[in-house]
XYZ file of C-alpha atoms in Angstrom:
498
model
C 0.000 0.000 0.000
C 1.324 3.442 -0.982
C 2.257 5.733 1.909
C 0.312 9.033 2.138
C 3.400 11.145 1.425
C 4.124 9.150 -1.729
C 0.487 9.345 -2.820
C 0.472 13.137 -2.354
C 3.797 13.625 -4.158
C 2.723 11.438 -7.076
C -0.676 13.127 -7.383
C 0.901 16.602 -7.484
C 3.431 15.569 -10.139
C 0.743 13.917 -12.274
C -1.482 16.978 -12.072
C 1.397 19.329 -12.877
C 2.238 17.248 -15.929
C -1.396 17.179 -17.012
C -1.639 20.973 -16.678
C 1.599 21.613 -18.519
C 3.619 22.250 -15.357
C 1.355 24.864 -13.764
C -0.916 24.543 -10.724
C -2.653 27.314 -8.777
C -1.810 27.416 -5.038
C -5.341 26.438 -4.022
C -5.244 23.548 -6.513
C -2.118 22.233 -4.809
C -4.116 21.861 -1.598
C -7.061 20.337 -3.454
C -4.932 17.685 -5.162
C -2.855 16.989 -2.038
C -5.790 16.622 0.356
C -7.703 14.474 -2.118
C -4.726 12.149 -2.594
C -4.171 11.942 1.172
C -7.809 11.057 1.841
C -7.841 8.425 -0.899
C -4.628 6.873 0.436
C -5.824 6.739 4.049
C -9.456 5.732 3.473
C -8.989 1.965 3.758
C -6.683 2.235 6.762
C -8.953 4.576 8.730
C -12.086 2.519 8.169
C -15.139 4.234 9.656
C -15.812 7.592 7.991
C -17.462 9.226 10.960
C -18.155 9.052 14.665
C -21.640 7.599 14.066
C -22.833 4.531 12.169
C -24.702 6.757 9.695
C -22.671 9.229 7.638
C -23.939 11.868 5.238
C -23.155 11.523 1.519
C -20.891 14.585 1.862
C -18.819 12.962 4.608
C -18.581 9.732 2.623
C -17.495 11.626 -0.506
C -14.842 13.475 1.484
C -13.467 10.226 2.882
C -12.993 9.003 -0.696
C -11.109 12.168 -1.626
C -13.837 13.371 -3.994
C -12.677 16.635 -5.577
C -15.984 18.478 -5.100
C -16.053 17.499 -1.416
C -12.455 18.697 -0.964
C -13.373 21.989 -2.665
C -16.142 22.487 -0.120
C -13.750 21.648 2.716
C -11.088 24.135 1.578
C -13.588 26.987 1.362
C -15.506 25.834 4.445
C -18.753 25.623 2.465
C -19.371 22.405 4.408
C -19.028 24.116 7.793
C -22.472 23.531 9.304
C -22.625 19.937 8.114
C -19.113 19.233 9.429
C -19.632 20.959 12.775
C -23.051 19.486 13.538
C -23.377 16.156 11.693
C -22.601 13.940 14.688
C -24.859 15.935 16.998
C -27.716 15.824 14.484
C -27.390 12.066 13.978
C -27.269 11.472 17.733
C -30.475 13.490 18.220
C -32.455 11.587 15.585
C -34.450 8.421 16.271
C -33.738 6.933 12.847
C -31.525 7.426 9.767
C -34.390 8.888 7.695
C -34.727 11.823 10.100
C -30.968 12.305 10.032
C -30.935 12.350 6.211
C -33.560 15.102 6.097
C -31.669 17.260 8.582
C -28.229 16.687 7.059
C -29.538 17.503 3.609
C -30.802 20.811 4.987
C -27.493 21.849 6.592
C -25.583 20.656 3.517
C -27.461 23.006 1.192
C -24.328 24.932 0.187
C -22.373 21.757 -0.591
C -24.560 21.180 -3.634
C -22.874 23.961 -5.617
C -19.660 22.704 -7.245
C -16.962 25.340 -6.720
C -14.746 24.198 -9.639
C -11.513 25.696 -8.328
C -9.636 25.110 -11.558
C -11.938 27.620 -13.285
C -11.597 30.404 -10.696
C -9.285 33.392 -11.097
C -7.249 34.535 -8.053
C -9.818 37.284 -7.379
C -12.671 34.772 -7.611
C -10.818 32.403 -5.269
C -10.508 35.157 -2.670
C -14.147 36.199 -3.058
C -15.330 32.603 -2.651
C -13.121 32.082 0.380
C -14.478 35.232 2.040
C -18.033 34.144 1.301
C -17.768 30.850 3.169
C -14.791 30.974 5.528
C -15.622 32.185 8.120
C -19.333 31.346 7.626
C -20.667 34.921 7.694
C -23.145 34.290 4.919
C -25.414 32.060 7.004
C -28.025 34.804 7.195
C -26.877 37.339 4.619
C -29.083 36.249 1.744
C -32.559 37.210 0.605
C -34.883 37.504 3.555
C -32.030 37.593 6.072
C -33.138 40.995 7.367
C -36.044 39.191 9.022
C -35.195 38.858 12.709
C -36.668 35.359 12.740
C -33.644 34.381 10.609
C -35.686 33.364 7.579
C -34.096 33.317 4.153
C -31.740 30.965 2.360
C -28.845 29.008 3.794
C -28.134 26.076 6.147
C -29.829 27.456 9.268
C -33.112 28.529 7.653
C -33.216 25.236 5.743
C -32.593 23.309 8.963
C -35.484 25.117 10.657
C -37.776 24.231 7.770
C -36.647 20.609 8.015
C -37.575 20.514 11.717
C -41.027 21.930 10.915
C -41.484 19.228 8.275
C -40.419 16.481 10.675
C -42.898 17.746 13.279
C -45.707 17.595 10.697
C -44.679 14.063 9.773
C -44.973 12.885 13.387
C -41.343 12.706 14.507
C -40.929 11.753 18.157
C -40.834 14.444 20.817
C -37.418 13.171 21.886
C -35.968 13.692 18.401
C -37.538 17.131 18.015
C -36.329 18.271 21.439
C -32.791 17.173 20.681
C -32.808 18.745 17.234
C -34.126 22.043 18.572
C -31.267 22.077 21.084
C -28.881 21.607 18.138
C -30.600 24.474 16.305
C -30.253 26.729 19.356
C -26.517 25.977 19.487
C -26.193 26.762 15.780
C -28.058 30.057 16.236
C -25.762 31.084 19.071
C -22.699 30.256 17.008
C -24.065 32.106 13.969
C -24.602 35.203 16.097
C -20.946 35.052 17.173
C -19.807 34.998 13.555
C -22.138 37.820 12.603
C -20.709 39.886 15.442
C -17.229 39.433 13.979
C -18.288 40.059 10.366
C -17.704 43.848 10.395
C -13.991 43.272 11.120
C -13.573 41.587 7.734
C -13.016 37.958 6.790
C -9.292 37.701 7.472
C -9.355 39.482 10.844
C -12.383 37.452 11.909
C -10.767 34.178 10.861
C -7.714 35.141 12.915
C -10.020 35.158 15.962
C -12.113 32.108 15.078
C -9.453 29.654 13.858
C -8.020 28.783 17.311
C -11.554 28.125 18.588
C -12.117 25.693 15.732
C -8.786 24.008 16.513
C -9.771 23.567 20.160
C -13.205 22.183 19.308
C -11.719 19.949 16.578
C -15.034 19.120 14.883
C -14.710 20.372 11.304
C -12.537 18.501 8.809
C -10.792 21.728 7.840
C -8.844 21.632 11.129
C -9.296 18.029 12.288
C -7.921 16.433 9.117
C -5.075 14.072 9.937
C -2.892 15.551 7.157
C -1.941 18.331 9.595
C -0.421 15.633 11.837
C 1.637 14.092 9.025
C 4.858 16.093 8.887
C 6.051 14.398 5.675
C 2.854 15.254 3.809
C 2.883 18.819 5.111
C 6.501 19.190 3.989
C 5.523 18.201 0.430
C 2.635 20.706 0.460
C 4.763 23.556 1.867
C 7.508 22.988 -0.706
C 4.955 22.789 -3.544
C 3.360 26.083 -2.464
C 6.739 27.833 -2.218
C 7.652 26.589 -5.699
C 4.315 27.811 -7.043
C 4.742 31.261 -5.469
C 8.132 31.611 -7.159
C 6.595 30.616 -10.489
C 4.016 33.367 -9.923
C 6.914 35.848 -9.543
C 6.632 36.516 -5.836
C 9.951 37.882 -4.578
C 12.474 35.272 -3.435
C 12.851 36.743 0.091
C 9.091 36.563 0.581
C 8.956 32.947 -0.636
C 11.864 32.079 1.630
C 10.193 33.738 4.608
C 6.983 31.829 3.836
C 8.859 28.520 3.770
C 10.715 29.206 7.007
C 7.561 30.352 8.829
C 5.638 27.257 7.682
C 8.344 24.847 8.783
C 8.757 26.668 12.082
C 5.037 26.274 12.788
C 5.109 22.641 11.624
C 8.072 21.780 13.855
C 6.555 23.523 16.856
C 3.190 21.803 16.357
C 4.733 18.344 16.135
C 6.942 19.050 19.125
C 3.842 19.734 21.252
C 1.476 17.309 19.499
C -0.440 15.040 21.847
C -3.021 12.302 21.375
C -4.939 13.484 24.442
C -8.294 15.093 23.567
C -8.605 18.792 24.247
C -10.269 19.395 27.636
C -12.018 22.371 26.002
C -13.445 20.447 23.048
C -17.006 20.339 24.388
C -17.267 24.101 24.855
C -19.192 26.107 22.283
C -17.390 28.209 19.684
C -18.769 31.310 21.401
C -17.161 30.261 24.696
C -13.904 29.318 22.994
C -13.656 32.613 21.100
C -14.015 34.421 24.437
C -11.305 32.237 26.030
C -8.901 32.827 23.153
C -9.496 36.565 23.204
C -8.860 36.653 26.951
C -5.618 34.715 26.493
C -4.500 37.090 23.747
C -5.239 40.088 25.924
C -3.086 38.562 28.660
C -0.333 37.561 26.199
C -0.001 40.424 23.676
C 3.010 38.657 22.110
C 1.080 35.412 21.639
C 2.225 35.066 18.011
C 5.757 34.360 19.159
C 5.311 33.441 22.836
C 2.134 31.340 22.716
C -0.870 31.541 25.019
C 0.863 30.736 28.277
C -0.749 28.154 30.556
C -4.355 29.087 29.863
C -4.611 27.130 26.586
C -2.897 23.967 25.222
C 0.732 24.483 24.189
C 0.096 23.099 20.675
C -2.656 25.581 19.856
C -0.649 28.551 18.594
C 1.526 26.428 16.320
C -1.407 24.471 14.863
C -3.428 27.571 14.068
C -0.330 29.172 12.524
C 0.338 26.046 10.430
C -3.225 25.944 9.119
C -3.194 29.687 8.469
C 0.163 29.635 6.695
C -0.901 26.816 4.384
C -4.576 27.628 3.751
C -4.750 31.423 3.885
C -1.477 31.895 2.015
C -2.747 29.594 -0.747
C -5.647 32.025 -1.182
C -4.029 35.416 -0.527
C -0.358 34.791 -1.217
C 2.725 34.332 0.973
C 2.659 37.839 2.474
C -0.211 36.768 4.747
C 2.044 34.264 6.493
C 2.250 34.375 10.288
C 4.179 35.863 12.003
C 3.219 38.823 9.852
C 5.725 39.415 7.120
C 6.088 43.168 7.166
C 6.993 43.235 10.831
C 10.290 41.556 9.909
C 13.275 43.903 9.870
C 15.351 41.029 8.519
C 13.092 40.715 5.470
C 13.247 44.434 4.737
C 17.035 44.148 4.855
C 16.894 41.266 2.372
C 14.733 43.393 0.098
C 17.487 45.976 -0.007
C 15.858 48.782 1.915
C 18.456 48.795 4.686
C 21.127 49.902 2.206
C 19.118 52.961 1.235
C 19.529 55.587 3.914
C 16.625 57.693 2.642
C 14.156 56.084 0.251
C 11.808 59.061 0.589
C 14.490 61.444 -0.607
C 15.367 59.136 -3.490
C 11.739 59.091 -4.601
C 11.488 62.860 -4.205
C 14.563 63.297 -6.431
C 13.066 61.013 -9.111
C 9.769 62.873 -8.903
C 11.564 66.220 -9.268
C 13.134 65.075 -12.552
C 9.689 64.179 -13.894
C 8.300 67.537 -12.698
C 11.124 69.427 -14.433
C 10.503 67.539 -17.666
C 6.812 68.399 -17.475
C 7.639 72.100 -17.088
C 9.942 71.960 -20.092
C 7.283 70.148 -22.151
C 4.708 72.836 -21.335
C 7.264 75.581 -22.115
C 7.051 76.911 -18.563
C 10.085 78.433 -16.883
C 11.601 76.488 -13.998
C 13.899 78.083 -11.458
C 15.912 75.073 -10.283
C 17.950 72.640 -12.350
C 18.422 69.926 -9.720
C 16.833 68.614 -6.545
C 19.945 69.624 -4.593
C 19.531 73.251 -5.703
C 16.039 73.519 -4.207
C 15.629 75.646 -1.071
C 15.175 73.595 2.083
C 11.437 74.201 2.336
C 10.841 73.111 -1.286
C 12.902 69.954 -0.783
C 10.780 69.222 2.279
C 7.658 69.900 0.225
C 8.807 67.360 -2.371
C 9.375 64.761 0.338
C 5.965 65.578 1.864
C 4.394 64.738 -1.505
C 6.062 61.327 -1.443
C 4.913 60.748 2.139
C 1.322 61.514 1.130
C 1.140 58.977 -1.705
C -0.076 56.069 0.421
C -2.904 58.142 1.929
C -4.157 59.194 -1.495
C -4.000 55.596 -2.706
C -6.015 54.436 0.300
C -8.836 56.664 -0.958
C -9.051 54.369 -4.001
C -8.729 51.220 -1.914
C -5.077 50.646 -2.879
C -1.972 50.139 -0.748
C 1.800 50.147 -1.214
C 3.677 46.851 -0.772
C 7.101 45.508 -1.757
C 7.275 44.531 -5.425
C 6.661 40.811 -5.838
C 4.588 40.533 -2.673
C 1.215 39.939 -4.317
C -0.463 37.997 -7.073
C 0.089 39.635 -10.488
C -3.615 40.431 -10.910
C -3.518 42.530 -7.722
C -0.767 44.866 -8.930
C -1.843 48.208 -10.410
C 0.464 49.417 -13.174
C -1.735 52.256 -14.458
C -4.685 54.259 -13.151
C -7.924 54.896 -15.016
C -8.701 58.432 -16.195
C -11.190 58.948 -13.361
C -8.659 57.673 -10.802
C -6.021 60.052 -12.177
C -8.425 62.969 -11.867
C -9.357 62.013 -8.298
C -5.709 61.649 -7.232
C -4.721 64.897 -8.960
C -7.417 66.855 -7.135
C -6.448 65.271 -3.813
C -2.797 66.145 -4.417
C -3.599 69.779 -5.254
C -5.717 70.097 -2.097
C -2.877 68.626 -0.028
C -0.354 70.974 -1.636
C -2.621 74.008 -1.049
C -2.928 73.173 2.639
C 0.796 72.555 2.988
C 1.790 75.798 1.211
C -0.640 77.916 3.235
C 0.612 76.461 6.514
C 4.141 77.279 5.336
C 3.172 80.934 4.937
C 2.643 81.084 1.176
C 0.002 83.306 -0.440
C -1.513 83.882 -3.835
C 0.438 86.082 -6.213
C 0.055 86.775 -9.913
C 3.612 85.537 -10.490
C 5.715 83.082 -8.552
C 8.057 84.678 -6.014
C 9.891 82.134 -3.870
C 11.576 84.721 -1.667
C 8.265 86.339 -0.724
C 6.371 83.022 -0.796
C 3.909 83.918 -3.529
C 2.441 81.541 -6.109
C -0.207 81.905 -8.843
C -1.285 78.323 -8.215
C -2.643 78.863 -4.700
C -6.216 78.666 -5.987
C -8.930 75.984 -5.927
C -8.625 73.169 -8.470
C -11.371 74.640 -10.615
C -9.381 77.875 -11.044
C -6.044 76.246 -11.848
C -4.631 76.836 -15.345
C -4.901 73.755 -17.538
C -1.135 73.308 -17.669
C -0.954 73.222 -13.833
C -3.774 70.676 -13.688
C -1.838 68.523 -16.129
C 1.288 68.747 -13.940
C -0.747 67.221 -11.094
C -2.186 64.554 -13.384
C 1.271 63.702 -14.671
C 2.559 63.398 -11.097
C -0.088 60.905 -10.016
C 0.047 58.945 -13.304
C 3.713 58.315 -12.603
C 3.131 56.844 -9.113
C 3.270 53.127 -10.121
C 6.529 53.581 -12.063
C 7.940 55.877 -9.383
C 7.381 53.291 -6.660
C 8.664 50.480 -8.863
C 12.019 52.300 -9.021
C 12.530 51.365 -5.346
C 10.924 47.904 -5.577
C 7.490 48.976 -4.364
C 4.114 48.386 -5.991
C 0.571 49.757 -5.935
C -1.679 46.849 -4.923
C -5.441 46.362 -4.975
């Protein structure tokens, strides 16, 4: 019988060959998990804790691709978290089938990962993991939680069972399960405004402690050889996608560090907190984090199991990075002074000044092109206050970009489709207006006033007017400045990112 690590390695190589040598990061996980499940099915025997198992659980045990898709995006959450409790509450398998079909409603849509773009992968991940969308569909504004989704469908199933004469014992047990689901859903909805990634950062350790959903309870996390193959395959893929080498190296090191730490503390003893609700566990984790502000590197102290921080980091580094790229690795990448040194920033004593000098050359060329006189031939010849003004423009770039929902990151730190190499005409106009407003405020605070002609000594400028009153050539200078931002940042290995 083939060992799981060999099955995973072979499956990845076969799929790479079939695809012409290219696999998406999320497809690496899909192929690897499917191969692992297929290889371990016969040795693990029973597919679930109960004698009856849903079709979804059976398909997952066989390594069915559609079932693995649902697992990776957590579309199977409510089935996975509550299947055993539902089966235990039912008097017979027919009742269990009705209920499990209701909570598996989202599993029926095939996700087809190989057809999704990186943006679509992220959007799908945010839709299901964490499970915010339980009540965010049509009719969800109704306080009785009507609408579409696993919980409303489960409630309808209970009503149908009551009409069909199900026993009081079954109905009582199932309504207790529904109450637990409602409480858990409310916890997720309370975290929804923080955004998917921040919320998952809070929820993931609770899931690890409860250990009910296959996403975190899968035995592949406990197989260091299999995880090593997956980590190496992801790092290779990130390099093929042109992520910077230092970032890929940092990703690899962080993954292996988490893997080693998890296996060092791994225990076969069940978690003493496993029977607590997710709501209770989220509160416990948050309390531990408040007490241990450096929990990312120091762990949770004695309040939670020693393996918890490393397991949640391992799952995060493999799963979340496959969706969002290696810069989302934990510990957080951009807190690393060592990485910034590798990127070359440490050798540049003043990146802001370098950018200001490059921007000044562009500005001078624009003045020449518009046949407008310019007083200074070099950045060094500028008076101190004008040099500072040039640097202030550079310092303001990230704030203007945030207005458009963009940010500045090291070049090669994101998927290619996230990088912005040129702005639209409307974006250029918006940025140009914002820049002129910033410059007006800065000049006025520096003691400058309107004057018909420019007079540096007396701090007068004809351009100290609202945007609408600016001469066309001055408007174009501002547009030219903001158009050049992507290329300007690229000169120091930075990028504008969606």
